[in-house]
Short mmCIF file of C-alpha atoms in Angstrom, two decimals:
data_model
loop_
_atom_site.label_atom_id
_atom_site.label_comp_id
_atom_site.label_asym_id
_atom_site.label_seq_id
_atom_site.Cartn_x
_atom_site.Cartn_y
_atom_site.Cartn_z
CA MET A 1355 -6.50 -57.48 80.00
CA SER A 1356 -2.80 -55.59 78.38
CA GLU A 1357 -4.27 -56.00 75.28
CA LEU A 1358 -8.06 -55.60 75.50
CA ARG A 1359 -6.34 -52.12 76.57
CA VAL A 1360 -4.21 -51.96 73.47
CA GLY A 1361 -7.49 -52.75 71.18
CA LEU A 1362 -9.76 -49.74 73.09
CA LEU A 1363 -7.31 -47.82 72.06
CA THR A 1364 -6.29 -48.46 68.80
CA LEU A 1365 -10.77 -48.49 68.53
CA ILE A 1366 -10.30 -44.72 69.71
CA ALA A 1367 -7.34 -43.57 67.98
CA LEU A 1368 -9.05 -44.63 64.57
CA SER A 1369 -12.05 -42.88 66.18
CA VAL A 1370 -10.73 -39.39 66.22
CA LEU A 1371 -8.47 -39.97 63.06
CA ALA A 1372 -12.00 -40.13 61.00
CA THR A 1373 -13.44 -37.45 62.46
CA LEU A 1374 -10.29 -35.42 61.88
CA SER A 1375 -10.10 -36.09 58.07
CA LEU A 1376 -14.23 -35.10 57.66
CA GLN A 1377 -13.42 -32.04 59.36
CA ILE A 1378 -10.79 -31.32 57.30
CA LYS A 1379 -12.22 -32.33 54.01
CA PRO A 1380 -15.51 -33.98 52.97
CA LEU A 1381 -14.53 -37.68 52.42
CA HIS A 1382 -16.35 -39.03 49.12
CA LEU A 1383 -15.65 -42.76 48.91
CA PHE A 1384 -15.59 -42.43 44.21
CA SER A 1385 -12.55 -39.70 44.21
CA GLY A 1386 -14.43 -37.00 44.74
CA GLU A 1387 -16.31 -36.23 41.87
CA GLN A 1388 -18.77 -34.18 40.96
CA GLY A 1389 -18.88 -35.15 36.85
CA GLU A 1390 -17.41 -35.73 33.67
CA ILE A 1391 -17.70 -34.27 29.96
CA VAL A 1392 -15.70 -35.02 27.01
CA ALA A 1393 -14.25 -32.55 24.82
CA ARG A 1394 -13.35 -32.82 21.17
CA PHE A 1395 -10.03 -31.88 19.41
CA ALA A 1396 -8.63 -31.92 15.78
CA SER A 1397 -4.94 -32.11 17.74
CA VAL A 1398 -4.26 -32.14 21.44
CA GLU A 1399 0.16 -31.72 20.93
CA GLY A 1400 1.47 -31.34 24.27
CA LEU A 1401 -1.33 -32.33 26.66
CA THR A 1402 -1.24 -35.53 28.92
CA PRO A 1403 -3.43 -37.27 31.32
CA LYS A 1404 -4.00 -35.58 34.73
CA ALA A 1405 -3.43 -31.89 33.45
CA SER A 1406 -5.37 -29.39 34.94
CA VAL A 1407 -8.86 -28.52 34.40
CA LEU A 1408 -9.21 -24.40 34.67
CA VAL A 1409 -12.34 -22.11 35.18
CA ALA A 1410 -11.20 -18.25 35.35
CA GLY A 1411 -8.49 -19.30 36.25
CA VAL A 1412 -9.25 -21.35 39.62
CA LYS A 1413 -8.85 -25.43 39.35
CA VAL A 1414 -12.14 -27.17 38.58
CA GLY A 1415 -11.01 -30.69 37.97
CA ARG A 1416 -8.27 -32.84 36.17
CA VAL A 1417 -8.31 -34.36 32.33
CA ARG A 1418 -9.25 -38.28 32.88
CA ALA A 1419 -8.51 -39.85 29.96
CA ILE A 1420 -7.41 -39.05 26.19
CA ASN A 1421 -8.88 -41.28 23.21
CA LEU A 1422 -8.09 -41.12 19.96
CA ARG A 1423 -11.97 -41.44 17.50
CA ASP A 1424 -13.11 -41.21 13.65
CA GLY A 1425 -9.00 -39.09 13.68
CA GLN A 1426 -10.88 -36.56 16.76
CA ALA A 1427 -9.02 -36.33 20.21
CA PHE A 1428 -11.78 -37.11 22.43
CA VAL A 1429 -10.21 -36.24 26.05
CA THR A 1430 -12.78 -37.47 29.42
CA ILE A 1431 -12.68 -34.50 32.15
CA ALA A 1432 -13.65 -35.12 35.32
CA LEU A 1433 -14.89 -32.82 37.65
CA ASP A 1434 -14.02 -32.09 40.68
CA GLN A 1435 -16.16 -28.84 41.99
CA PRO A 1436 -19.45 -28.93 41.65
CA VAL A 1437 -19.42 -26.36 37.89
CA GLN A 1438 -22.41 -25.72 35.62
CA ILE A 1439 -21.03 -26.54 32.43
CA THR A 1440 -23.63 -24.63 30.04
CA GLN A 1441 -24.55 -25.21 25.85
CA GLY A 1442 -21.82 -23.32 24.05
CA THR A 1443 -18.97 -23.98 26.69
CA GLN A 1444 -15.91 -24.30 24.28
CA ALA A 1445 -12.34 -26.31 25.75
CA HIS A 1446 -8.99 -24.42 24.85
CA VAL A 1447 -5.32 -26.50 25.62
CA ARG A 1448 -2.68 -23.67 26.80
CA GLY A 1449 0.66 -23.62 27.70
CA GLY A 1450 2.65 -22.25 30.09
CA GLY A 1451 5.64 -21.32 27.85
CA LEU A 1452 7.94 -23.42 25.43
CA VAL A 1453 8.45 -25.99 27.88
CA GLY A 1454 5.16 -25.34 30.64
CA GLU A 1455 2.56 -27.66 31.03
CA ARG A 1456 -0.69 -28.05 29.14
CA TYR A 1457 -3.59 -27.31 30.10
CA VAL A 1458 -7.32 -27.29 29.18
CA VAL A 1459 -9.12 -23.66 29.91
CA LEU A 1460 -13.46 -23.94 29.72
CA THR A 1461 -14.94 -20.50 29.12
CA VAL A 1462 -18.60 -21.57 29.85
CA PRO A 1463 -20.95 -18.50 28.64
CA LEU A 1464 -23.43 -17.36 31.24
CA ASP A 1465 -26.97 -17.77 31.47
CA ALA A 1466 -27.53 -21.01 29.21
CA PRO A 1467 -29.60 -24.14 28.98
CA VAL A 1468 -27.19 -26.58 31.31
CA LEU A 1469 -25.43 -29.40 30.11
CA ALA A 1470 -26.63 -32.75 30.79
CA GLN A 1471 -23.75 -34.66 32.90
CA GLY A 1472 -21.17 -36.40 29.72
CA ALA A 1473 -22.02 -34.43 26.79
CA THR A 1474 -19.35 -33.41 24.06
CA ILE A 1475 -18.22 -29.86 24.05
CA GLU A 1476 -16.31 -28.09 21.20
CA GLY A 1477 -12.19 -27.81 21.75
CA ARG A 1478 -9.73 -25.36 20.58
CA GLN A 1479 -5.70 -25.40 20.70
CA GLU A 1480 -4.10 -22.40 20.78
CA PRO A 1481 -1.32 -22.20 18.49
CA SER A 1482 1.75 -24.08 19.35
CA MET A 1483 5.07 -23.13 20.46
CA GLY A 1484 6.70 -25.62 17.85
CA GLN A 1485 4.13 -23.38 15.26
CA VAL A 1486 5.02 -20.36 16.60
CA MET A 1487 8.44 -21.33 15.64
CA GLU A 1488 8.28 -22.93 12.46
CA GLN A 1489 5.83 -19.71 11.01
CA VAL A 1490 9.84 -17.61 12.62
CA SER A 1491 11.95 -20.41 10.92
CA ASP A 1492 10.24 -19.35 7.87
CA ILE A 1493 10.71 -15.52 8.37
CA ALA A 1494 14.30 -16.51 8.85
CA ARG A 1495 14.40 -18.17 5.31
CA ASP A 1496 12.47 -15.29 3.83
CA VAL A 1497 15.65 -12.79 5.57
CA LYS A 1498 18.16 -14.78 4.66
CA SER A 1499 17.00 -15.39 0.64
CA VAL A 1500 16.47 -11.43 0.71
CA THR A 1501 20.18 -10.99 2.41
CA GLU A 1502 21.75 -13.42 -0.21
CA GLY A 1503 20.70 -11.12 -2.73
CA LEU A 1504 22.33 -8.25 -1.15
CA ARG A 1505 25.43 -10.02 -1.25
CA ALA A 1506 24.90 -11.25 -4.40
CA ALA A 1507 24.61 -7.79 -5.83
CA LEU A 1508 27.48 -6.05 -3.53
CA GLY A 1509 29.64 -9.34 -2.95
CA GLY A 1510 33.46 -9.55 -4.56
CA GLU A 1511 36.00 -7.40 -6.10
CA GLU A 1512 33.27 -5.66 -8.65
CA GLY A 1513 30.33 -4.63 -5.90
CA ALA A 1514 33.56 -3.41 -2.95
CA ASP A 1515 34.60 -1.31 -5.87
CA ARG A 1516 31.15 0.09 -5.86
CA VAL A 1517 30.48 0.57 -2.76
CA GLN A 1518 34.25 2.16 -2.14
CA ARG A 1519 34.21 4.55 -5.02
CA PHE A 1520 30.03 5.91 -3.21
CA MET A 1521 31.48 6.02 -0.16
CA ASP A 1522 34.63 8.11 -2.04
CA ASN A 1523 31.66 10.54 -3.76
CA LEU A 1524 29.65 9.84 -0.44
CA ASP A 1525 32.99 12.04 1.35
CA ALA A 1526 33.58 14.54 -1.26
CA VAL A 1527 30.09 15.92 -0.99
CA SER A 1528 29.92 15.92 2.55
CA ALA A 1529 33.46 18.03 2.67
CA SER A 1530 32.64 20.61 -0.19
CA LEU A 1531 29.07 20.38 1.85
CA LYS A 1532 30.43 21.65 5.12
CA HIS A 1533 32.87 24.30 2.82
CA ILE A 1534 29.50 25.27 1.25
CA LEU A 1535 27.83 25.81 4.49
CA SER A 1536 30.32 27.22 5.75
CA ASP A 1537 31.35 29.72 2.87
CA ASP A 1538 28.73 29.97 0.88
CA GLU A 1539 25.38 30.25 2.68
CA ALA A 1540 24.34 33.40 1.56
CA GLN A 1541 24.70 31.22 -2.18
CA LEU A 1542 22.34 28.91 -0.54
CA ARG A 1543 19.51 30.97 0.33
CA GLY A 1544 19.44 32.70 -2.69
CA ALA A 1545 19.39 29.01 -4.48
CA SER A 1546 16.71 27.90 -2.17
CA LYS A 1547 14.95 31.09 -3.90
CA ASP A 1548 15.71 30.57 -7.19
CA LEU A 1549 13.85 27.16 -6.56
CA ALA A 1550 10.81 28.42 -5.12
CA THR A 1551 10.18 30.83 -7.89
CA VAL A 1552 10.80 28.05 -10.70
CA LEU A 1553 7.69 26.60 -8.64
CA ASP A 1554 5.81 29.54 -8.53
CA ALA A 1555 6.29 29.59 -11.70
CA LEU A 1556 5.48 26.47 -12.50
CA ALA A 1557 1.95 26.98 -10.88
CA ARG A 1558 0.60 29.46 -11.67
CA ASP A 1559 1.65 28.77 -16.01
CA LEU A 1560 -0.04 25.38 -15.48
CA PRO A 1561 -3.78 26.75 -14.68
CA ASP A 1562 -2.81 29.71 -17.63
CA THR A 1563 -2.17 25.97 -20.03
CA VAL A 1564 -5.55 24.44 -18.54
CA ALA A 1565 -7.39 27.29 -19.09
CA ASP A 1566 -6.48 28.50 -23.07
CA THR A 1567 -6.82 24.57 -23.80
CA LYS A 1568 -10.49 24.90 -22.16
CA ARG A 1569 -10.85 27.48 -23.78
CA ALA A 1570 -10.19 26.65 -27.36
CA MET A 1571 -12.16 23.94 -27.23
CA GLY A 1572 -15.45 25.69 -25.82
CA GLY A 1573 -14.56 27.62 -29.31
CA LEU A 1574 -14.52 24.70 -31.41
CA ARG A 1575 -17.42 23.41 -30.04
CA GLU A 1576 -19.65 26.84 -30.04
CA VAL A 1577 -18.54 26.26 -33.61
CA MET A 1578 -20.27 23.45 -33.86
CA ASP A 1579 -22.98 24.09 -31.85
CA GLN A 1580 -24.26 27.12 -34.79
CA ARG A 1581 -23.24 24.94 -37.84
CA GLN A 1582 -25.11 21.75 -36.92
CA GLY A 1583 -28.12 22.60 -39.20
CA ASP A 1584 -26.12 23.31 -42.32
CA LEU A 1585 -24.33 20.49 -42.12
CA SER A 1586 -26.64 17.82 -41.02
CA GLY A 1587 -29.07 19.84 -43.63
CA ALA A 1588 -26.06 18.64 -46.45
CA ILE A 1589 -25.01 15.35 -45.35
CA THR A 1590 -28.65 14.77 -46.13
CA ALA A 1591 -28.67 16.11 -49.59
CA LEU A 1592 -25.66 14.11 -50.40
CA ARG A 1593 -27.00 11.24 -49.07
CA SER A 1594 -30.11 11.69 -51.23
CA ALA A 1595 -28.05 12.49 -53.82
CA ALA A 1596 -26.16 9.68 -53.69
CA GLU A 1597 -29.57 6.58 -53.81
CA ARG A 1598 -30.50 8.79 -56.82
CA ILE A 1599 -27.46 7.95 -59.02
CA ASP A 1600 -26.94 4.87 -57.22
CA ARG A 1601 -31.17 4.55 -59.33
CA LEU A 1602 -29.96 5.89 -62.53
CA ALA A 1603 -26.75 3.57 -62.55
CA LYS A 1604 -28.70 0.28 -62.26
CA GLN A 1605 -31.39 1.66 -64.85
CA VAL A 1606 -28.58 2.50 -67.53
CA GLU A 1607 -26.26 -1.35 -66.75
CA GLU A 1608 -30.43 -3.35 -67.15
CA GLY A 1609 -31.64 -1.22 -70.30
CA ASP A 1610 -31.19 -1.71 -73.67
CA GLY A 1611 -28.83 0.75 -73.94
CA SER A 1612 -28.29 4.04 -72.02
CA ALA A 1613 -28.47 6.84 -74.36
CA ALA A 1614 -31.90 4.99 -75.84
CA ARG A 1615 -33.70 4.60 -72.77
CA PHE A 1616 -32.46 7.72 -71.46
CA ILE A 1617 -34.38 9.78 -74.88
CA ARG A 1618 -37.56 7.32 -74.39
CA ASP A 1619 -38.58 7.37 -70.58
CA PRO A 1620 -38.77 10.52 -70.03
CA SER A 1621 -38.98 9.92 -65.82
CA LEU A 1622 -35.32 8.47 -66.27
CA PHE A 1623 -34.46 12.19 -67.38
CA ASP A 1624 -36.33 13.62 -64.23
CA GLU A 1625 -33.94 11.74 -62.02
CA VAL A 1626 -31.04 13.10 -63.46
CA ARG A 1627 -32.47 16.15 -63.09
CA ASP A 1628 -33.32 16.32 -59.61
CA ALA A 1629 -30.34 14.51 -58.82
CA ALA A 1630 -27.87 17.01 -60.39
CA ALA A 1631 -30.52 19.64 -58.84
CA SER A 1632 -29.68 18.38 -55.06
CA ILE A 1633 -25.69 17.75 -56.41
CA LYS A 1634 -25.73 22.15 -57.10
CA ARG A 1635 -27.73 23.05 -53.69
CA VAL A 1636 -24.98 21.22 -52.20
CA SER A 1637 -22.48 22.82 -54.15
CA GLN A 1638 -23.68 26.09 -53.01
CA ALA A 1639 -23.89 24.93 -49.42
CA LEU A 1640 -20.33 24.61 -49.23
CA GLU A 1641 -19.21 27.56 -51.72
CA GLY A 1642 -21.62 29.92 -48.73
CA THR A 1643 -20.76 31.25 -45.76
CA ASP A 1644 -23.59 29.29 -44.30
CA GLY A 1645 -22.55 25.80 -44.46
CA ALA A 1646 -20.29 24.71 -41.93
CA LEU A 1647 -18.13 22.95 -43.99
CA GLY A 1648 -17.77 25.73 -46.76
CA LEU A 1649 -16.98 28.14 -44.09
CA LEU A 1650 -14.32 26.38 -43.31
CA ILE A 1651 -13.32 26.20 -46.54
CA ASN A 1652 -13.54 29.29 -47.57
CA ASP A 1653 -12.47 31.52 -44.47
CA ALA A 1654 -9.16 31.57 -43.42
CA GLU A 1655 -9.44 32.78 -40.43
CA THR A 1656 -11.87 30.07 -39.31
CA ALA A 1657 -9.36 27.90 -40.77
CA ASP A 1658 -6.47 29.29 -38.28
CA ARG A 1659 -8.67 29.30 -34.99
CA LEU A 1660 -9.36 25.23 -35.47
CA GLY A 1661 -6.02 24.60 -36.66
CA GLY A 1662 -4.94 26.50 -33.46
CA THR A 1663 -6.77 24.43 -31.07
CA LEU A 1664 -6.30 21.59 -32.22
CA GLU A 1665 -2.54 22.12 -31.90
CA LYS A 1666 -2.84 23.06 -28.50
CA VAL A 1667 -5.32 19.80 -27.86
CA ASP A 1668 -2.39 17.83 -29.81
CA ASN A 1669 0.06 19.82 -26.55
CA MET A 1670 -1.34 19.45 -24.17
CA VAL A 1671 -2.34 15.69 -24.72
CA GLY A 1672 2.07 14.97 -25.53
CA LYS A 1673 2.54 16.77 -22.24
CA VAL A 1674 0.12 14.76 -20.35
CA ASP A 1675 1.25 11.54 -21.64
CA ALA A 1676 4.80 12.33 -20.57
CA PHE A 1677 3.54 13.85 -17.03
CA ARG A 1678 4.32 10.37 -14.74
CA THR A 1679 3.10 10.55 -10.98
CA THR A 1680 4.54 7.45 -8.78
CA ILE A 1681 3.24 7.71 -4.88
CA ASP A 1682 4.63 4.92 -2.16
CA PHE A 1683 4.13 4.41 1.59
CA HIS A 1684 6.81 2.86 4.02
CA ASP A 1685 7.67 2.94 6.93
CA GLU A 1686 10.96 3.26 9.43
CA TYR A 1687 11.86 1.38 12.33
CA LEU A 1688 14.67 2.86 14.21
CA LEU A 1689 16.01 -0.32 16.01
CA ARG A 1690 18.42 2.09 18.77
CA ASP A 1691 15.14 4.33 19.94
CA GLN A 1692 12.80 1.61 19.26
CA VAL A 1693 10.47 3.88 17.28
CA SER A 1694 9.30 4.19 13.73
CA ARG A 1695 8.69 7.33 10.91
CA GLY A 1696 6.21 6.68 9.10
CA TYR A 1697 5.86 8.02 4.85
CA PHE A 1698 3.59 9.16 2.31
CA GLY A 1699 5.19 10.60 -0.66
CA LEU A 1700 4.39 11.66 -4.31
CA ARG A 1701 6.97 12.01 -6.92
CA PHE A 1702 5.90 14.27 -9.73
CA GLN A 1703 8.27 13.42 -13.40
CA PRO A 1704 7.51 15.63 -16.14
CA ARG A 1705 10.41 14.79 -18.26
CA ASP A 1706 12.85 11.66 -18.26
CA ASP A 1707 15.31 14.19 -16.68
CA ARG A 1708 13.88 15.91 -13.81
CA PHE A 1709 11.25 15.30 -10.75
CA TYR A 1710 9.91 16.48 -7.69
CA ARG A 1711 9.60 14.76 -4.41
CA VAL A 1712 6.74 16.02 -1.84
CA GLU A 1713 6.77 14.32 1.37
CA LEU A 1714 4.68 13.92 4.56
CA VAL A 1715 6.17 12.70 7.37
CA SER A 1716 4.92 11.52 11.05
CA ASP A 1717 8.04 11.36 12.76
CA GLY A 1718 8.15 9.08 16.50
CA GLN A 1719 10.89 10.27 17.85
CA VAL A 1720 9.38 13.59 18.75
CA ARG A 1721 6.68 11.68 20.46
CA ALA A 1722 9.08 9.16 22.18
CA SER A 1723 11.57 12.93 23.11
CA HIS A 1724 8.10 13.52 25.61
CA ASP A 1725 7.45 10.15 26.99
CA PRO A 1726 9.07 10.66 30.36
CA ASN A 1727 9.43 6.60 29.77
CA HIS A 1728 11.32 7.04 26.87
CA ARG A 1729 15.25 7.26 26.52
CA LEU A 1730 14.48 10.37 24.11
CA TYR A 1731 12.42 11.97 26.75
CA GLY A 1732 13.99 15.71 26.70
CA ARG A 1733 15.54 15.48 23.60
CA GLY A 1734 15.57 18.38 20.82
CA PHE A 1735 13.65 16.61 18.18
CA GLY A 1736 11.17 19.58 18.06
CA SER A 1737 7.65 20.22 18.97
CA ASN A 1738 5.70 18.85 16.02
CA ASP A 1739 5.47 15.13 14.77
CA LEU A 1740 4.08 15.73 11.29
CA LYS A 1741 7.03 17.22 9.11
CA PHE A 1742 7.50 18.01 4.73
CA SER A 1743 9.53 17.72 2.19
CA LEU A 1744 9.95 19.14 -1.35
CA GLN A 1745 12.72 18.28 -3.39
CA PHE A 1746 13.78 18.87 -7.29
CA GLY A 1747 15.55 16.24 -8.41
CA TRP A 1748 17.89 15.16 -12.17
CA SER A 1749 18.01 11.65 -13.37
CA VAL A 1750 21.48 11.18 -15.18
CA ASP A 1751 23.27 7.33 -16.08
CA GLY A 1752 21.13 5.41 -12.60
CA LEU A 1753 21.98 8.66 -10.28
CA GLU A 1754 19.01 10.97 -9.00
CA PRO A 1755 21.17 14.21 -6.82
CA ARG A 1756 18.27 15.86 -5.51
CA ILE A 1757 18.59 19.53 -3.35
CA GLY A 1758 15.90 21.42 -1.97
CA ILE A 1759 13.55 20.71 1.86
CA LYS A 1760 13.49 17.75 3.40
CA GLU A 1761 12.33 17.59 6.88
CA ASN A 1762 11.69 21.05 6.79
CA THR A 1763 14.96 21.83 7.35
CA PHE A 1764 17.36 22.52 3.76
CA GLY A 1765 18.44 19.42 2.83
CA MET A 1766 19.91 17.45 -0.24
CA GLY A 1767 20.04 13.80 -0.91
CA LEU A 1768 21.45 11.23 -3.19
CA ASP A 1769 20.14 7.93 -5.05
CA TRP A 1770 21.70 5.15 -6.83
CA TYR A 1771 19.75 2.94 -9.31
CA LEU A 1772 21.41 -0.48 -8.89
CA ALA A 1773 20.69 -3.67 -11.40
CA ASN A 1774 18.30 -6.31 -10.29
CA GLY A 1775 16.25 -3.94 -8.07
CA ILE A 1776 19.19 -2.33 -5.59
CA ALA A 1777 19.38 1.34 -4.84
CA LEU A 1778 21.79 2.97 -2.24
CA THR A 1779 20.02 5.94 -1.27
CA SER A 1780 21.54 9.10 0.84
CA ASP A 1781 20.51 12.43 2.18
CA LEU A 1782 21.74 15.19 4.53
CA TYR A 1783 19.80 17.42 6.04
CA ASP A 1784 19.29 19.91 9.39
CA MET A 1785 22.85 20.87 9.11
CA ASP A 1786 22.28 22.60 12.76
CA GLY A 1787 21.04 20.20 14.05
CA VAL A 1788 17.75 21.01 14.95
CA TYR A 1789 15.68 18.55 14.54
CA SER A 1790 17.64 15.64 15.21
CA GLY A 1791 18.64 15.61 18.48
CA SER A 1792 22.13 17.09 18.34
CA THR A 1793 24.30 19.30 17.25
CA LYS A 1794 25.70 17.90 14.26
CA PRO A 1795 23.60 17.83 10.34
CA HIS A 1796 21.22 14.54 9.87
CA PHE A 1797 23.00 12.00 7.46
CA LYS A 1798 21.65 8.89 6.92
CA ILE A 1799 22.42 6.15 4.43
CA ALA A 1800 20.59 2.74 3.50
CA ALA A 1801 20.58 0.12 0.88
CA ARG A 1802 16.70 -0.90 -0.80
CA TYR A 1803 15.72 -3.51 -2.33
CA ARG A 1804 12.88 -4.36 -4.69
CA PHE A 1805 10.53 -6.74 -6.10
CA TRP A 1806 7.21 -7.65 -7.36
CA ASP A 1807 7.27 -5.90 -10.41
CA GLU A 1808 8.76 -2.71 -8.45
CA ARG A 1809 5.48 -2.37 -6.42
CA LEU A 1810 6.94 -3.39 -2.58
CA PHE A 1811 10.21 -2.68 -1.52
CA VAL A 1812 12.55 -3.25 2.03
CA ALA A 1813 15.52 -0.75 3.27
CA ALA A 1814 18.15 -1.47 5.57
CA GLY A 1815 20.23 1.47 6.79
CA GLY A 1816 21.89 3.94 9.30
CA ASP A 1817 20.58 7.05 10.01
CA ASN A 1818 21.95 9.61 12.01
CA LEU A 1819 25.66 8.72 11.14
CA LEU A 1820 27.88 12.21 12.12
CA ASP A 1821 26.06 11.40 16.00
CA THR A 1822 26.88 8.84 18.20
CA ALA A 1823 24.64 10.00 20.43
CA VAL A 1824 21.74 9.31 18.76
CA ARG A 1825 22.90 6.94 15.87
CA SER A 1826 20.80 4.53 15.50
CA PRO A 1827 20.87 1.08 12.40
CA TYR A 1828 16.34 1.52 10.82
CA VAL A 1829 15.02 -1.48 9.51
CA GLY A 1830 11.72 -0.15 7.14
CA ALA A 1831 9.50 -1.73 4.37
CA GLY A 1832 6.82 -0.02 1.97
CA LEU A 1833 4.49 0.19 -1.39
CA VAL A 1834 5.14 2.00 -3.85
CA PHE A 1835 2.33 3.35 -6.61
CA SER A 1836 2.27 4.11 -10.46
CA ASP A 1837 -0.19 6.54 -12.73
CA GLU A 1838 -0.47 3.46 -14.61
CA ASP A 1839 -1.60 1.11 -11.63
CA PHE A 1840 -3.89 3.91 -10.58
CA LYS A 1841 -5.46 3.88 -14.33
CA TYR A 1842 -5.60 -0.12 -14.18
CA LEU A 1843 -7.37 -0.23 -10.84
CA LEU A 1844 -10.08 2.39 -12.19
CA GLY A 1845 -10.31 0.30 -15.65
CA GLN A 1846 -11.24 -2.54 -12.91
CA VAL A 1847 -13.78 -0.14 -10.93
CA PHE A 1848 -14.94 2.03 -14.23
#
């Protein structure tokens, strides 16, 4: 009797457990699968069986198996939920960080025909962390090669001596500038006015020179147009006379004797007479004032005008050939403030030892000082992030001192060109710190390395070095184009 009771209680308990399990989750006799699809990948690095399968961030299945066929990976996906897989569905293998689990994400387009069970879809793999690290390693090797070039140029006792002399010179220049700015401010203003006067004179003289050249060419064209008919007639007459003389020479060479043939053949005499008449007409055209060549030969004023015009044209062509133009685009990124400055510059060099530099600067510090979420918010960098520079400079044995306007303020700079495409640059401007976010002058120094025929360059240096509150290291890169590059591009286009 007790055994019967135990059996009945056991049956009742099993029935209750079965009922509760059916109410909590539907019972599926074959692992609850709702369907199966296959995704084809070129590579499934890091993906393992039983990995999760997501649609719109919701887990809908798992990876059942991964097989290799014909050099490609075929991933069998078992769906645990009733998801309609349509045409155009793509599978992506993604990961959750450096060591996170790899999983499959399905991108299912809407309003497309539904695929059959077991259909094959295309797979796409996102770049793995190993590939990203490999690219970072390549970049690190490139940076290392650049730093090795800088070390080779500046290393050793000779390079250290150069840097020390350069820093000593900068110290002397800084002290001199401080003395000049404190005692001779009036003289600097006068020098700035003189520079503006020189630029104004250059702007006035250049249009006059171009206008004179145009007038001279117009006068020459007018003279040639007026005498074009006479010159064409003279050329035609000379051609006709030459043809007749050629025929006469052939007849003389092929006859029994020139004198006898000339006497016996009346037509030969007539041809000679016609040729003489043609030559006479040509000589009269040259001697008279109606012919263009005669006007140039007999009229001294016309000859002088033509000579002067040609001389002006020759001088203008020489000046144009000597004039060189360089355009550069570069950007500087301040590492401490995490802002950048963009530069567009033009360099005009009419002579080997003189040049003018014009720049437009987009200052990211100005924009950052108006951003409440930035550390520079409220600092005095001004209100206009677009600034202008105009400087005049000299070229002497690899050194190029500059003076003029630098980013809307008076400033000066020095460029020192070393060997192997390396140059050191420095600038001192904004003496009152109005646009530098401080009360001290804005002083920056950098080293540049130019490569690829000096069309590309990278730079590294320090900005606003005189004020510790806003001092920041920076890196930069840029492109340089010369007028020869533009001539080549125009030649390729036209």
